[in-house]
Coordinates of C-alpha atoms in Angstrom, one line a residue:
Chain W
M1 CA 23.2 -15.6 -0.9
T2 CA 24.7 -18.3 1.3
T3 CA 22.6 -20.8 3.1
P4 CA 22.8 -19.4 6.7
R5 CA 20.4 -16.6 6.0
T6 CA 17.8 -18.6 4.2
S7 CA 17.9 -22.0 5.8
A8 CA 15.2 -22.7 8.4
A9 CA 17.6 -23.7 11.2
P10 CA 16.0 -24.5 14.5
S11 CA 15.7 -21.5 16.7
P12 CA 18.3 -21.4 19.5
P13 CA 17.0 -21.0 23.0
L14 CA 16.5 -17.5 24.2
T15 CA 19.6 -15.9 25.6
W16 CA 19.0 -14.0 28.8
S17 CA 22.6 -13.4 29.7
L18 CA 26.0 -14.7 28.8
R19 CA 26.8 -17.2 31.6
G20 CA 29.5 -19.7 31.5
R21 CA 30.7 -18.5 28.1
G22 CA 33.1 -15.7 27.1
P23 CA 33.6 -13.6 24.0
L24 CA 35.4 -16.4 22.2
D25 CA 32.3 -18.6 22.5
V26 CA 30.2 -16.1 20.6
P27 CA 32.1 -15.2 17.5
V28 CA 30.3 -13.2 14.8
E29 CA 31.3 -13.4 11.2
A30 CA 30.4 -10.0 9.9
D31 CA 30.4 -7.8 6.9
S32 CA 31.5 -4.2 7.4
P33 CA 29.5 -1.5 5.6
P34 CA 31.4 0.1 2.8
E35 CA 33.2 3.4 3.5
P36 CA 31.0 6.3 2.8
P37 CA 30.2 7.9 0.6
E38 CA 31.7 7.3 -2.9
S39 CA 32.5 3.6 -2.8
G40 CA 29.0 2.5 -3.8
L41 CA 27.2 2.0 -0.5
V42 CA 24.4 0.3 -2.2
G43 CA 26.4 -1.7 -4.7
G44 CA 25.4 -5.2 -5.8
S45 CA 22.7 -6.4 -8.2
G46 CA 20.4 -8.3 -5.8
R47 CA 21.8 -11.6 -6.9
G48 CA 21.0 -14.4 -4.5
V49 CA 18.6 -12.3 -2.4
R50 CA 15.1 -13.5 -1.9
V51 CA 12.5 -10.7 -2.0
C52 CA 8.8 -11.3 -1.2
V53 CA 6.1 -8.9 -2.3
I54 CA 3.0 -9.0 -0.1
D55 CA 0.3 -7.3 -2.2
S56 CA -2.3 -8.0 -4.9
G57 CA -0.2 -10.7 -6.6
V58 CA 2.4 -10.2 -9.4
E59 CA 1.7 -10.7 -13.1
R60 CA 3.5 -13.6 -14.6
D61 CA 6.0 -13.0 -17.4
H62 CA 5.6 -9.2 -17.3
P63 CA 8.5 -7.9 -19.4
V64 CA 9.4 -5.3 -16.7
V65 CA 9.1 -7.7 -13.8
G66 CA 10.8 -10.8 -15.3
P67 CA 10.6 -14.2 -13.6
V68 CA 8.6 -14.7 -10.4
A69 CA 10.2 -17.6 -8.5
G70 CA 7.1 -18.5 -6.5
A71 CA 3.5 -17.2 -5.9
W72 CA 1.1 -17.9 -3.1
R73 CA -2.2 -16.4 -1.9
V74 CA -3.9 -16.1 1.4
V75 CA -7.3 -17.6 1.4
K76 CA -10.0 -17.1 4.0
D77 CA -13.1 -19.1 4.1
E78 CA -15.3 -21.1 6.4
A79 CA -12.4 -23.4 7.2
G80 CA -10.2 -20.5 8.3
V81 CA -7.2 -18.7 6.9
R82 CA -4.5 -20.5 4.9
V83 CA -1.8 -19.9 2.4
E84 CA -1.6 -21.9 -0.8
E85 CA 0.3 -21.8 -4.1
T86 CA -1.4 -19.9 -6.9
G87 CA -1.0 -19.7 -10.6
E88 CA -3.1 -16.6 -10.9
G89 CA -1.1 -13.4 -11.3
D90 CA -2.3 -10.0 -10.2
V91 CA -5.9 -8.9 -9.9
C92 CA -5.3 -5.2 -9.7
G93 CA -1.8 -4.1 -10.9
H94 CA -0.5 -2.7 -7.6
G95 CA 1.6 -5.8 -6.7
T96 CA 3.0 -6.0 -10.3
A97 CA 3.9 -2.3 -10.0
C98 CA 5.8 -2.9 -6.8
A99 CA 7.6 -5.9 -8.2
G100 CA 8.7 -4.0 -11.3
I101 CA 10.3 -1.3 -9.2
I102 CA 12.2 -3.9 -7.2
R103 CA 13.4 -5.6 -10.4
R104 CA 14.5 -2.2 -11.8
T105 CA 16.5 -1.4 -8.7
A106 CA 17.9 -4.9 -8.0
P107 CA 17.8 -6.7 -11.4
E108 CA 19.1 -10.0 -10.2
C109 CA 17.1 -10.6 -7.1
E110 CA 14.7 -13.5 -6.7
L111 CA 11.1 -12.3 -6.6
F112 CA 8.3 -14.0 -4.8
S113 CA 4.7 -13.0 -4.4
V114 CA 2.1 -13.5 -1.6
R115 CA -1.4 -12.2 -2.6
V116 CA -3.4 -10.8 0.3
L117 CA -5.8 -8.7 -1.8
G118 CA -8.2 -9.5 -4.5
E119 CA -10.0 -12.5 -2.9
R120 CA -13.4 -12.3 -1.3
F121 CA -12.8 -11.2 2.3
S122 CA -9.4 -10.1 1.4
G123 CA -8.1 -6.8 2.7
S124 CA -8.9 -7.7 6.2
G125 CA -6.2 -7.3 8.8
E126 CA -6.4 -11.1 9.5
V127 CA -5.5 -11.9 5.9
L128 CA -2.7 -9.4 5.8
L129 CA -1.4 -10.7 9.1
A130 CA -1.4 -14.3 7.8
G131 CA 0.5 -13.2 4.7
I132 CA 3.2 -11.4 6.7
R133 CA 3.4 -14.3 9.2
W134 CA 3.9 -16.8 6.3
A135 CA 6.6 -14.6 4.6
V136 CA 8.5 -14.2 7.9
R137 CA 8.4 -17.9 8.6
Q138 CA 9.8 -18.5 5.0
R139 CA 12.7 -16.4 6.1
F140 CA 12.8 -14.2 3.0
D141 CA 15.7 -11.8 3.1
V142 CA 13.5 -8.8 2.3
V143 CA 9.7 -8.4 2.4
N144 CA 8.1 -5.5 0.6
L145 CA 4.9 -4.4 2.2
S146 CA 3.2 -1.4 0.4
L147 CA 0.2 -2.0 2.7
S148 CA -0.8 -1.4 6.3
T149 CA -3.7 -2.0 8.6
T150 CA -5.5 0.5 10.7
H151 CA -7.0 -2.3 12.8
V152 CA -5.6 -1.7 16.3
R153 CA -6.4 -5.2 17.5
F154 CA -3.7 -6.6 15.2
T155 CA -1.0 -4.3 16.4
E156 CA 0.5 -6.5 19.1
E157 CA 0.7 -9.6 16.9
L158 CA 2.2 -7.5 14.1
R159 CA 4.8 -6.1 16.4
K160 CA 5.8 -9.6 17.5
L161 CA 6.1 -10.6 13.9
A162 CA 8.1 -7.6 13.0
D163 CA 10.5 -8.3 15.9
E164 CA 10.7 -12.0 14.8
A165 CA 11.6 -10.8 11.3
Y166 CA 14.2 -8.3 12.6
F167 CA 16.0 -10.8 14.8
Q168 CA 16.1 -13.5 12.1
R169 CA 17.4 -11.0 9.5
T170 CA 14.3 -10.7 7.4
M171 CA 14.0 -7.0 6.6
I172 CA 10.5 -5.8 6.3
V173 CA 10.2 -2.7 4.2
S174 CA 6.9 -1.1 5.0
S175 CA 4.9 1.8 3.4
A176 CA 3.7 4.7 5.5
H177 CA 0.0 5.4 5.0
N178 CA -0.6 8.0 2.3
T179 CA -2.9 10.1 4.5
R180 CA -2.5 11.2 8.0
V181 CA -3.6 7.9 9.4
E182 CA -2.1 5.7 12.1
S183 CA -1.6 2.3 10.7
F184 CA 0.8 -0.6 11.1
P185 CA 3.4 -2.1 10.8
W186 CA 5.3 0.9 9.4
R187 CA 5.2 2.6 12.8
F188 CA 7.5 0.0 14.3
S189 CA 11.2 0.6 14.6
S190 CA 11.9 -3.0 13.7
V191 CA 10.9 -2.4 10.1
I192 CA 12.2 0.1 7.5
S193 CA 9.4 2.6 6.9
V194 CA 9.1 4.6 3.7
G195 CA 7.3 7.6 2.4
S196 CA 7.5 9.6 -0.8
H197 CA 9.6 12.6 -1.7
Q198 CA 8.7 15.0 -4.5
E199 CA 12.0 15.2 -6.3
D200 CA 12.4 14.1 -9.9
D201 CA 15.6 12.1 -9.3
P202 CA 14.6 8.4 -9.7
G203 CA 17.6 7.2 -7.7
L204 CA 17.3 9.6 -4.7
H205 CA 16.6 8.5 -1.2
L206 CA 16.6 10.6 1.9
Y207 CA 16.7 9.9 5.6
N208 CA 13.9 11.5 7.7
P209 CA 15.5 13.2 10.8
T210 CA 12.1 13.1 12.5
P211 CA 10.9 9.5 12.2
P212 CA 8.8 7.3 12.5
V213 CA 8.9 7.4 8.7
E214 CA 12.6 6.7 8.4
F215 CA 13.3 7.1 4.7
F216 CA 11.8 8.9 1.7
A217 CA 12.1 7.6 -1.9
P218 CA 10.7 8.5 -5.3
G219 CA 6.9 8.2 -5.2
Q220 CA 5.6 10.8 -7.6
K221 CA 4.4 9.9 -11.1
V222 CA 6.6 6.8 -11.0
K223 CA 6.6 4.7 -14.2
V224 CA 5.5 1.3 -13.1
A225 CA 4.6 -2.1 -14.6
W226 CA 0.9 -2.7 -14.9
L227 CA -1.4 -5.5 -16.0
G228 CA -1.2 -6.9 -19.5
G229 CA 2.6 -6.3 -19.8
T230 CA 2.1 -2.6 -19.9
E231 CA 3.3 0.4 -17.9
I232 CA 1.5 3.4 -16.4
R233 CA 2.4 6.3 -14.1
T234 CA 1.3 6.4 -10.6
S235 CA 2.0 8.2 -7.3
G236 CA 2.1 7.3 -3.6
N237 CA 4.2 5.8 -0.8
S238 CA 3.4 2.4 -2.2
F239 CA 5.8 3.0 -5.0
A240 CA 8.6 4.6 -2.9
T241 CA 8.7 1.5 -0.7
P242 CA 9.8 -1.0 -3.4
F243 CA 12.7 1.3 -4.3
I244 CA 14.0 1.0 -0.8
T245 CA 13.3 -2.8 -0.9
G246 CA 15.4 -2.9 -4.1
L247 CA 18.2 -1.0 -2.4
C248 CA 18.2 -3.5 0.5
A249 CA 18.4 -6.4 -1.9
R250 CA 21.4 -4.8 -3.6
V251 CA 23.2 -4.1 -0.4
L252 CA 22.5 -7.7 0.9
S253 CA 23.8 -9.2 -2.3
A254 CA 27.1 -7.5 -1.8
Q255 CA 27.2 -8.1 2.0
P256 CA 24.8 -10.9 2.8
R257 CA 25.7 -11.0 6.5
L258 CA 24.5 -7.5 7.3
T259 CA 22.0 -7.4 10.1
P260 CA 18.8 -5.2 9.8
F261 CA 20.4 -2.5 11.9
Q262 CA 23.5 -2.5 9.7
L263 CA 21.3 -2.4 6.6
K264 CA 19.5 0.6 8.0
N265 CA 22.8 2.2 8.7
V266 CA 23.9 1.7 5.0
L267 CA 20.6 3.4 3.8
Y268 CA 21.2 6.1 6.4
L269 CA 24.8 6.8 5.3
S270 CA 24.0 6.7 1.6
A271 CA 21.0 9.0 1.9
A272 CA 21.5 12.2 -0.1
N273 CA 20.8 14.5 2.8
V274 CA 23.1 12.8 5.4
R275 CA 26.4 14.6 5.6
I276 CA 29.2 13.0 7.6
R277 CA 31.0 15.5 9.7
G278 CA 34.4 16.1 8.2
G279 CA 33.3 14.6 4.9
P280 CA 33.1 16.3 1.6
Chain X
M1 CA -10.0 -8.9 -16.7
E2 CA -13.6 -9.5 -17.5
Q3 CA -16.0 -7.4 -15.5
S4 CA -19.5 -6.2 -16.2
I5 CA -21.8 -3.7 -14.8
K6 CA -25.3 -4.6 -13.7
P7 CA -27.9 -2.0 -14.0
A8 CA -29.8 -1.0 -10.8
P9 CA -32.5 -3.5 -10.1
P10 CA -36.0 -2.0 -10.6
T11 CA -37.0 -3.1 -7.0
A12 CA -34.1 -1.2 -5.3
A13 CA -35.3 0.9 -2.4
P14 CA -35.6 4.6 -3.2
P15 CA -32.4 6.4 -1.9
D16 CA -32.6 8.7 1.1
P17 CA -33.0 12.1 -0.5
V18 CA -30.8 13.9 2.1
L19 CA -28.0 11.3 1.7
A20 CA -28.3 11.4 -2.1
E21 CA -28.1 15.2 -2.1
L22 CA -25.1 15.2 0.3
L23 CA -23.2 12.6 -1.7
Q24 CA -24.1 14.3 -5.0
S25 CA -22.7 17.6 -3.6
V26 CA -19.4 15.8 -2.8
V27 CA -19.0 14.4 -6.3
D28 CA -20.1 17.7 -7.9
T29 CA -17.5 19.6 -5.8
A30 CA -14.8 17.1 -6.5
L31 CA -15.5 17.3 -10.2
A32 CA -15.3 21.1 -10.1
I33 CA -12.2 21.3 -7.9
F34 CA -10.2 18.8 -10.0
G35 CA -11.7 20.1 -13.4
A36 CA -12.5 16.4 -14.0
E37 CA -14.6 14.6 -16.5
A38 CA -16.4 12.5 -13.9
S39 CA -16.5 11.8 -10.2
S40 CA -18.3 9.0 -8.4
I41 CA -18.9 7.5 -5.1
L42 CA -19.0 3.7 -4.9
L43 CA -20.3 1.9 -1.9
L44 CA -19.1 -1.5 -0.8
D45 CA -21.8 -4.2 -0.5
T46 CA -19.8 -6.7 1.4
A47 CA -22.7 -9.3 1.5
A48 CA -22.8 -9.4 -2.3
D49 CA -19.0 -8.7 -2.7
E50 CA -20.0 -5.9 -5.1
M51 CA -19.5 -2.2 -5.4
V52 CA -22.5 0.1 -6.1
F53 CA -22.4 3.5 -7.8
E54 CA -24.1 5.7 -5.2
A55 CA -23.5 9.1 -6.7
V56 CA -22.1 10.2 -10.0
S57 CA -21.2 13.7 -11.5
G58 CA -20.2 14.3 -15.1
Q59 CA -19.8 11.3 -17.5
G60 CA -22.3 8.6 -16.6
Q61 CA -24.3 10.8 -14.3
D62 CA -27.6 9.9 -16.1
F63 CA -27.4 6.2 -15.9
L64 CA -24.7 4.8 -13.6
V65 CA -26.3 5.5 -10.2
G66 CA -27.4 2.1 -8.7
S67 CA -25.2 0.0 -11.0
R68 CA -23.1 -2.7 -9.5
F69 CA -19.8 -4.4 -10.4
P70 CA -17.8 -7.1 -8.7
G71 CA -15.7 -6.0 -5.7
G72 CA -12.1 -6.7 -4.9
R73 CA -10.8 -6.1 -8.5
G74 CA -9.3 -3.3 -10.3
I75 CA -8.2 0.0 -8.9
A76 CA -11.4 0.7 -7.0
G77 CA -11.1 -2.8 -5.5
W78 CA -7.5 -2.3 -4.4
V79 CA -8.4 1.1 -2.8
A80 CA -11.4 -0.5 -1.0
A81 CA -9.3 -3.4 0.2
S82 CA -6.2 -1.6 1.2
G83 CA -7.7 1.6 2.6
E84 CA -5.2 3.6 0.7
P85 CA -5.7 6.3 -2.0
M86 CA -4.3 5.8 -5.4
V87 CA -3.5 7.9 -8.5
V88 CA -2.8 6.4 -11.9
D89 CA -2.1 7.9 -15.3
D90 CA -1.6 6.7 -18.9
L91 CA -4.5 4.3 -18.6
R92 CA -5.8 4.7 -22.1
D93 CA -2.7 3.1 -23.6
N94 CA -3.2 0.2 -21.2
P95 CA -5.2 -2.5 -22.9
S96 CA -5.9 -4.4 -19.7
F97 CA -7.2 -1.5 -17.6
D98 CA -10.7 -2.8 -16.6
R99 CA -11.7 -2.0 -20.1
S100 CA -14.9 -4.0 -20.1
L101 CA -15.9 -2.1 -16.9
A102 CA -14.8 1.2 -18.2
Q103 CA -16.5 0.8 -21.5
S104 CA -19.7 -0.2 -19.9
T105 CA -19.7 3.0 -17.9
G106 CA -19.6 4.7 -21.3
Y107 CA -16.3 6.4 -20.6
V108 CA -12.7 5.2 -20.6
P109 CA -10.5 7.6 -18.6
N110 CA -6.8 8.2 -19.1
A111 CA -6.2 9.1 -15.5
L112 CA -7.9 8.1 -12.4
M113 CA -7.8 9.1 -8.7
A114 CA -9.4 7.0 -6.0
A115 CA -9.6 7.4 -2.3
P116 CA -11.3 5.1 0.3
L117 CA -14.3 6.2 2.2
V118 CA -13.3 5.3 5.7
H119 CA -15.0 5.7 9.0
G120 CA -13.0 4.4 12.0
E121 CA -11.7 1.0 10.9
R122 CA -14.5 0.5 8.4
I123 CA -14.2 1.0 4.7
L124 CA -17.5 2.1 3.3
G125 CA -16.6 2.6 -0.3
V126 CA -14.5 4.6 -2.7
L127 CA -14.5 8.1 -4.1
E128 CA -13.2 8.3 -7.7
V129 CA -12.2 11.2 -9.9
L130 CA -11.7 10.5 -13.6
D131 CA -9.5 12.6 -15.8
P132 CA -8.7 15.5 -13.5
S133 CA -7.4 18.5 -15.5
P134 CA -3.6 18.7 -15.4
G135 CA -3.7 22.2 -14.2
A136 CA -5.8 21.3 -11.2
R137 CA -3.4 18.6 -10.1
S138 CA -0.5 19.3 -7.8
A139 CA 1.3 16.0 -7.5
L140 CA 1.2 14.5 -4.0
S141 CA -1.1 17.1 -2.5
E142 CA -3.8 16.0 -4.8
L143 CA -4.0 12.9 -2.7
D144 CA -4.6 15.1 0.4
V145 CA -7.4 17.0 -1.3
L146 CA -9.0 13.8 -2.6
A147 CA -8.7 12.2 0.8
L148 CA -10.4 15.2 2.4
F149 CA -13.4 14.9 0.1
A150 CA -13.5 11.2 0.8
R151 CA -13.6 11.9 4.5
Q152 CA -16.5 14.3 4.0
A153 CA -18.4 11.7 2.1
A154 CA -17.6 9.1 4.7
V155 CA -18.9 11.3 7.5
A156 CA -22.0 12.0 5.5
L157 CA -22.5 8.3 5.0
Q158 CA -21.9 7.6 8.7
V159 CA -24.6 10.0 9.7
L160 CA -27.2 9.1 7.1
L161 CA -26.6 5.6 5.8
P162 CA -29.2 3.3 7.3
R163 CA -26.9 0.3 6.8
A164 CA -24.2 1.8 9.0
P165 CA -24.2 -0.2 12.2
E166 CA -23.3 2.7 14.6
P167 CA -25.6 5.5 13.4
I168 CA -26.8 8.6 15.1
S169 CA -25.2 7.9 18.5
A170 CA -21.9 9.2 17.2
D171 CA -23.2 12.7 17.1
T172 CA -20.4 14.4 19.1
R173 CA -17.7 12.4 17.4
T174 CA -19.2 13.2 14.0
R175 CA -19.4 16.9 14.8
D176 CA -15.8 16.9 16.0
E177 CA -14.8 15.1 12.8
L178 CA -16.7 17.7 10.7
R179 CA -14.9 20.5 12.6
R180 CA -11.5 18.8 11.9
L181 CA -12.5 18.5 8.3
L182 CA -13.4 22.1 8.0
S183 CA -10.1 23.2 9.6
E184 CA -8.1 20.9 7.3
A185 CA -10.0 22.2 4.3
R186 CA -9.0 25.7 5.3
D187 CA -5.4 24.6 5.7
L188 CA -5.4 23.0 2.3
L189 CA -6.9 26.0 0.7
G190 CA -4.4 28.2 2.4
E191 CA -6.9 30.3 4.3

């Protein structure tokens, strides 16, 4: 991916209206989405796209996951909450499972890990928030979040972060809760929210005509990478989400300048249940 | 991953008999519904960063109650930290699956289902079901059934657990919650 998406350029001042400037002053170099439906809407290999997995860590040198380009953990102690580099892999298997699905879907993407679970005090909304904030500020292209928080007091801060990500073109792909629970940030329109479908097709994704869960992806008895270089089968929205993350990485590697709303549109147009009027 | 189970300390306070019976009935029922080899309720002891077996049905029933193991790790640790249920299969072929922990429980499962025990925003512990019979499983809906049991256990804990910070005052809310649970149970059972 070219530098404009990933470099930490200083933020321009907020634009409230277009005064003293015309259309020629605000040119936009864009990529058009491919023509639906046969031309490979989700083409690309993920090459050059930086994907961050916020979870329980990712096991190093797992044969299914491949290289992890960088790993950090969120630590909370008496001194507060901070993010530091870590050599420790995964303490549970869940993050490795997500990373493996992303690798399988977008083989050439660059994978990064931020561990927010597995430490003492981890799993708190505060630690999750710190991990998301850090990932957004690193301007990753795609962030996989197979986690959510039910703590309402973090909602506003999460919403701001999700908006910040959206406007800087960091696509947060966020798992819906597995039970009928209100949690965040998957409820926000600025992220891509994902739930499971029950079909056997491992490459099938669907658009949900009645959001807030916007897309469904394979999440039932999915073969996933697990600790010790092994694989197991597991079910849940957690594992549908990285499939959509992988699709985003593939799309962005072919068309790096797509905005989050265009990216959503590509997923929408390529969903198996979306029929274009007049199309085949 | 090295983990070990500590047996219940001999000085532990005797469990509340009503709480023990209620939790035991939850794990017994979960065991029966899923045709499982074992079912257990683990409570989170945040001060010690440990999880404690509070009720066990099936394998380990005779000796696991009161045992402790480090929190934050493994599948139960992930479920307790994330507040999400989880189902995993093919564990027996997996050399790294909390083997030391599983072996010290006297039983190494091939499949495991775990759901958090949640009350409001608090996670009290985890309900686990080991080796559910394939016939009793129905893919994603098994998570719903498990989550329902977990909520029953969580409500029971909320009412009876002396450590819970907001105990009996939640009577009406708890009764409403129980009513909701009953109605959802009927829905799930197709009544």
